[in-house]
Tab-separated table of C-alpha atoms in Angstrom:
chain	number	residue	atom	x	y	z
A	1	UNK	CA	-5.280	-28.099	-22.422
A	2	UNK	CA	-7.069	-27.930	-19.267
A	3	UNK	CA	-10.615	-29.256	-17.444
A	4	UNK	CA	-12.428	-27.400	-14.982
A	5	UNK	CA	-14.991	-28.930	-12.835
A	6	UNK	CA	-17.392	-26.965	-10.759
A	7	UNK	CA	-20.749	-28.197	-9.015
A	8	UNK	CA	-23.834	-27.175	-11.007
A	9	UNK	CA	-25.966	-25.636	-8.842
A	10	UNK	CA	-26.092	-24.914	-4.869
A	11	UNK	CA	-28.608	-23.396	-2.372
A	12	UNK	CA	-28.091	-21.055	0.706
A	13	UNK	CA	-29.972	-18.740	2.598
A	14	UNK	CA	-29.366	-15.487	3.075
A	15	UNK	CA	-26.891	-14.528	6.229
A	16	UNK	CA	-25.108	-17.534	5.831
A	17	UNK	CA	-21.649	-18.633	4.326
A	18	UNK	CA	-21.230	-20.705	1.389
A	19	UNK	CA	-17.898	-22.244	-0.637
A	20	UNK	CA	-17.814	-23.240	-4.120
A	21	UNK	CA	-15.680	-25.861	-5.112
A	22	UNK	CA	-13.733	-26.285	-8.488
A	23	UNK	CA	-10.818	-28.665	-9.623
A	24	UNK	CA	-8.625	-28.072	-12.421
A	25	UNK	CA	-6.485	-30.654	-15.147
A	26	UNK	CA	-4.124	-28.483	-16.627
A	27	UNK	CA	-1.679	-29.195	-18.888
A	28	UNK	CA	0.081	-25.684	-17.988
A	29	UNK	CA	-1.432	-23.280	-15.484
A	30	UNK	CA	-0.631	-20.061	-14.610
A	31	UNK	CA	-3.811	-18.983	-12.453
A	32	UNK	CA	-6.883	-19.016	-11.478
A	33	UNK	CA	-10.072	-16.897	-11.646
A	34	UNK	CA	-13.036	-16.732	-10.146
A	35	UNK	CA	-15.686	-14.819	-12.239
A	36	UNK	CA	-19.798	-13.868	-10.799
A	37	UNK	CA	-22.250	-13.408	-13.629
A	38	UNK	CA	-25.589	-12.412	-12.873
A	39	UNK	CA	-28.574	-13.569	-15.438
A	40	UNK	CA	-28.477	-11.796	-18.796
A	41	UNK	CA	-25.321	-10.004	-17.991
A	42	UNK	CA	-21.248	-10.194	-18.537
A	43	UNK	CA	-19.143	-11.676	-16.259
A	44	UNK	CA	-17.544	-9.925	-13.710
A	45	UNK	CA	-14.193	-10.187	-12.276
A	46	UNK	CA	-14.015	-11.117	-8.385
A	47	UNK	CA	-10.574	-12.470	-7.713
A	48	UNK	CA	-7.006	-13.916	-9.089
A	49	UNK	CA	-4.945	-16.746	-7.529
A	50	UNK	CA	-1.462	-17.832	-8.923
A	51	UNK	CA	0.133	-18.896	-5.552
A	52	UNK	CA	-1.016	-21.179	-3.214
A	53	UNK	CA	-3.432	-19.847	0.009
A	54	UNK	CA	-6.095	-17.564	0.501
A	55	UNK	CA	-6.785	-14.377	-1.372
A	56	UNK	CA	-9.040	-11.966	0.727
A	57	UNK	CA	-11.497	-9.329	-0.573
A	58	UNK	CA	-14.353	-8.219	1.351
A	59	UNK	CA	-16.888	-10.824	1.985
A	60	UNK	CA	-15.891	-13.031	-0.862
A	61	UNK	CA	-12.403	-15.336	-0.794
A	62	UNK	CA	-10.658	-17.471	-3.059
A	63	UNK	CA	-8.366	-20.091	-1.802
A	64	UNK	CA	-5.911	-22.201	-4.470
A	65	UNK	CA	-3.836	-25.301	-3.760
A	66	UNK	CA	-1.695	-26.143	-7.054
A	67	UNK	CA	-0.765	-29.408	-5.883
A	68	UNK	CA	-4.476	-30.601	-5.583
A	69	UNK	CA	-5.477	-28.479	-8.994
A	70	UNK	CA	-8.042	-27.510	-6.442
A	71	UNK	CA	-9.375	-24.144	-5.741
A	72	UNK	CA	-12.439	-22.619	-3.953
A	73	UNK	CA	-14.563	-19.429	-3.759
A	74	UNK	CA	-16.030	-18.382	-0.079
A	75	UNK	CA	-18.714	-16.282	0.173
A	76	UNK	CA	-19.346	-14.423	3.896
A	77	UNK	CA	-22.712	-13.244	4.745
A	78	UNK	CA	-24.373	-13.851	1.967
A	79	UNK	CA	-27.293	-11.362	0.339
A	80	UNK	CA	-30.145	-12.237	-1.867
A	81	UNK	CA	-27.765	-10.335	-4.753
A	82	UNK	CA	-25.186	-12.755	-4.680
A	83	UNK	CA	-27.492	-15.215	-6.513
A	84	UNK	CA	-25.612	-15.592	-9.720
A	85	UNK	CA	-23.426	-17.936	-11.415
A	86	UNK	CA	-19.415	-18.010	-10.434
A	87	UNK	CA	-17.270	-19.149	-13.119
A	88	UNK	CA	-14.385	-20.848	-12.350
A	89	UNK	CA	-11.263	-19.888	-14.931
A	90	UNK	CA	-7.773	-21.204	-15.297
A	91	UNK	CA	-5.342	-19.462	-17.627
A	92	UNK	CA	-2.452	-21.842	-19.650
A	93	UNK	CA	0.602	-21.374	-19.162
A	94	UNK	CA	1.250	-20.706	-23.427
A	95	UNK	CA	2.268	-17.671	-24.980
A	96	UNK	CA	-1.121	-15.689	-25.109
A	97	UNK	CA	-2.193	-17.460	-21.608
A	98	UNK	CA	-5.633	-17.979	-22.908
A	99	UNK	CA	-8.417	-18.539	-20.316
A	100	UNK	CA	-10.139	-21.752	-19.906
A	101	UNK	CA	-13.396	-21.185	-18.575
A	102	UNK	CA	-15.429	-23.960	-16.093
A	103	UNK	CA	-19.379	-23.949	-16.891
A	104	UNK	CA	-20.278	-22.199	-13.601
A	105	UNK	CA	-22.432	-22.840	-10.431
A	106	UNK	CA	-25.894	-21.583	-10.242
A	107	UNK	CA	-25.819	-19.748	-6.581
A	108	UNK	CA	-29.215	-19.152	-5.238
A	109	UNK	CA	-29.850	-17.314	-1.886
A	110	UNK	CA	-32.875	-17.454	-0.476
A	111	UNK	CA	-34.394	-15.595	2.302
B	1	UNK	CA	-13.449	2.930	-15.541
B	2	UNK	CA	-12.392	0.358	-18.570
B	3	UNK	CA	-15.310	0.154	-20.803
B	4	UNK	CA	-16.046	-2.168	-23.209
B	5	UNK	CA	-18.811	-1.954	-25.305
B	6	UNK	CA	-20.588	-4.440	-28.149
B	7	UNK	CA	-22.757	-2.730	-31.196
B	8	UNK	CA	-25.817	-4.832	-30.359
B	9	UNK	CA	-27.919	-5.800	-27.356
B	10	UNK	CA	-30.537	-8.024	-29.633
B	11	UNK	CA	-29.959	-8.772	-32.892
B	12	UNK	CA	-32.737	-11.429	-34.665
B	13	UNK	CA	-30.887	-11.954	-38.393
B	14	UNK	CA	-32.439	-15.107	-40.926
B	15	UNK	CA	-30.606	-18.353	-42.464
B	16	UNK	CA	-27.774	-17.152	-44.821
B	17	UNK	CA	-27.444	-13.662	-43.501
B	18	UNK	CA	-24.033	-11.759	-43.141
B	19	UNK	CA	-23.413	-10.961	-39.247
B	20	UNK	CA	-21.383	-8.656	-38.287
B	21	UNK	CA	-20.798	-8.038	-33.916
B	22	UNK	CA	-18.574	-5.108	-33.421
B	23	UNK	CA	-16.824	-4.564	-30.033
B	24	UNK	CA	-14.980	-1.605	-29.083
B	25	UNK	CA	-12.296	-0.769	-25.985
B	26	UNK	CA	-11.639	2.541	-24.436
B	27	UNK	CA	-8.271	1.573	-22.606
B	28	UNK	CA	-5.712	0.693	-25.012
B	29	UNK	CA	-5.462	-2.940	-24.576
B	30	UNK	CA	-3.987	-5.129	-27.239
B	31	UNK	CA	-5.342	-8.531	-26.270
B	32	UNK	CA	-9.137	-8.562	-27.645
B	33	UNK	CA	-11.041	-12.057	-27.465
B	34	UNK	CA	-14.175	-13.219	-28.899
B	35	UNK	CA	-16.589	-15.867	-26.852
B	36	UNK	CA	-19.700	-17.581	-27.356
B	37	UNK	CA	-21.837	-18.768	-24.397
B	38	UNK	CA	-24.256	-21.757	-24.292
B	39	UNK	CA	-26.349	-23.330	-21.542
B	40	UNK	CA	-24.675	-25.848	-19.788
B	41	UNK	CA	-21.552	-25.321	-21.977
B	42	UNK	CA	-20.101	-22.364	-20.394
B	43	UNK	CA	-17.674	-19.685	-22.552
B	44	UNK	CA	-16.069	-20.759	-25.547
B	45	UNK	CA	-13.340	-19.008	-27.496
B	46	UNK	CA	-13.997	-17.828	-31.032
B	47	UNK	CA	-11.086	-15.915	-32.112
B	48	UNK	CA	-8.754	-13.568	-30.220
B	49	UNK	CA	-5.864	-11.047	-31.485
B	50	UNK	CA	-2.887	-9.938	-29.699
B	51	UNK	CA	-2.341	-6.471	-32.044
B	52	UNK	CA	-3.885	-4.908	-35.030
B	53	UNK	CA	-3.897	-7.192	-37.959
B	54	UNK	CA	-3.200	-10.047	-35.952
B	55	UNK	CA	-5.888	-13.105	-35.147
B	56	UNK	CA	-5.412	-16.625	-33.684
B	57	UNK	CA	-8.268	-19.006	-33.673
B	58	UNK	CA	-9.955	-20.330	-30.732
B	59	UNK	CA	-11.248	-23.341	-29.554
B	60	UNK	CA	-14.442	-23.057	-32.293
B	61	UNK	CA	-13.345	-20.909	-35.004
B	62	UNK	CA	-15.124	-22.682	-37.694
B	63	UNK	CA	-18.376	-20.545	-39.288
B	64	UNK	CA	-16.446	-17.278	-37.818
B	65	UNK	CA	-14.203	-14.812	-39.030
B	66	UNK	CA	-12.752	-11.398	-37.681
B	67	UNK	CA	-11.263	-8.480	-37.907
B	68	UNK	CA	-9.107	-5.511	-36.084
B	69	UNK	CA	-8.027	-3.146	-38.433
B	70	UNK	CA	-7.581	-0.642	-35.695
B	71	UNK	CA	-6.487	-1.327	-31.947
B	72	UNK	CA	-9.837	-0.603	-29.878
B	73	UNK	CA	-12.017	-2.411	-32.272
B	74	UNK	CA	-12.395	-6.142	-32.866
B	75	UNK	CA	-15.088	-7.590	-35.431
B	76	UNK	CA	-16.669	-10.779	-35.387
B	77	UNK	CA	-18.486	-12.152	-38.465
B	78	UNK	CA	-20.442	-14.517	-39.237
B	79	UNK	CA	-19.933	-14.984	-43.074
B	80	UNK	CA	-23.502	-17.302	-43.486
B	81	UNK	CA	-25.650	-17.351	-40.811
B	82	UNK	CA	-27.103	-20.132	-39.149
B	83	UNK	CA	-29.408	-21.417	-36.754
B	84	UNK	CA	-26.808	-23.402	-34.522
B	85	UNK	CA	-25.179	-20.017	-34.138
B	86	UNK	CA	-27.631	-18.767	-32.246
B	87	UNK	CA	-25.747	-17.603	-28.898
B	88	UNK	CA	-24.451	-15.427	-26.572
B	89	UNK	CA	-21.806	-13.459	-28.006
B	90	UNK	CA	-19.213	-11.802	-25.338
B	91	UNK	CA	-16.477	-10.000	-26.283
B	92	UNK	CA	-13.462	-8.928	-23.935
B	93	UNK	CA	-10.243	-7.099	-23.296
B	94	UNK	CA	-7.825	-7.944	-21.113
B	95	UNK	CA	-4.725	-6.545	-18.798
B	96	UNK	CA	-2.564	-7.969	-16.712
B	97	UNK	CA	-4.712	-9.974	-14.787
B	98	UNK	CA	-7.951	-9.529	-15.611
B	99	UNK	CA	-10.715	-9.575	-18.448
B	100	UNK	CA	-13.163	-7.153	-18.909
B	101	UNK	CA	-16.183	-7.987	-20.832
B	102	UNK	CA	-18.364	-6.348	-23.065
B	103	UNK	CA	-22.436	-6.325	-22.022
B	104	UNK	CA	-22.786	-9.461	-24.944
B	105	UNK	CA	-24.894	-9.517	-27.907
B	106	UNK	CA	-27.395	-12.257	-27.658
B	107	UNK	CA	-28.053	-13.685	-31.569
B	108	UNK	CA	-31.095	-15.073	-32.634
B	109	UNK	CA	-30.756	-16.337	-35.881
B	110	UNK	CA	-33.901	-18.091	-37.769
């Protein structure tokens, strides 16, 4: 199976750049998500790593090492919307390639 | 667009009661999932099927059935309602790379 491990909860103001951490123990991995899920709403899809480096879209990043089972999201000039969680998701490497989801970090931008 | 959409906003049902969350897909996708999300606990998987007819269990099956007797529609149901159940319910469809979720039904149950 796998473990994800995200930071709870972080702060930023708005303008600014912010990265979200996560780690990953996976037993068989074959990539990783990064999901943004506003209060009272479904998650969202925001990007999909399966090699190693940086994936670039827009203001928001995602960067994977597999050797570390580390991976992290980057968010650019940040707006008062981007307050949200951002789940962190591996996917096994078994037949269906379920997805393991991480219990997310709180973002809050202030002004 | 891919849409998926979930029978229920709200639902408030009592002890006991038979629960039934229906979730529908407009694109054709045969991988249909079932989650339940907590505080602090993040997205759990109830059941998912792969094709009509067909169901694995998740990681917290028990309390849960479901079915998919046709391909855009996956049922979850709760069999005897209780008050631990009480949850977010998100459903999701998925292809290639990506899941797309259904708005979520959030449960009460007294």
């Amino acid at each position: 199976g796998q473990n994800i491990d995200q930071p709870t909860e972080m702060t930023a103001t708005e303008g600014a750049i912010v990265q979200i951490n996560c780690t990953y123990q996976t037993s068989g991995f074959n990539g990783l998500f990064w999901y943004q899920q506003h209060a009272g709403e479904a998650p969202t899809f925001l990007s999909y790593n399966v090699l190693d480096g940086l994936e670039e879209k827009g203001r928001f990043s995602s960067f994977l090492s597999r050797s570390k089972g580390y991976s992290y999201l980057l968010l650019k000039e940040l707006q008062m919307k981007d307050s949200a969680s951002y789940l962190c998701v591996g996917r096994e490497n078994t037949g269906f390639q379920k997805l393991v989801f991480g219990t997310g970090t709180r973002l809050l931008v202030s002004p | 667009d891919v849409k998926v959409t979930q029978s229920s906003r709200y639902l408030v049902k009592r002890t006991g009661e038979k629960v039934f969350l229906e979730c529908v897909q407009d694109m054709d996708h045969e991988n249909m999932f079932w989650y339940r999300q907590d505080p602090g606990l993040g997205l759990r998987l109830i059941y998912f099927s792969y094709d009509v007819k067909m169901k694995e269990k998740g990681d917290i099956p028990e309390g849960y059935s479901v079915s998919r007797e046709k391909k855009e529609r996956f049922s979850l149901i709760l069999e005897s309602a209780s008050t631990n159940q009480t949850s977010m319910y998100l459903c999701a469809s998925t292809a290639n790379n990506e899941q797309f979720f259904g708005p979520g039904t959030r449960l009460t149950v007294l």
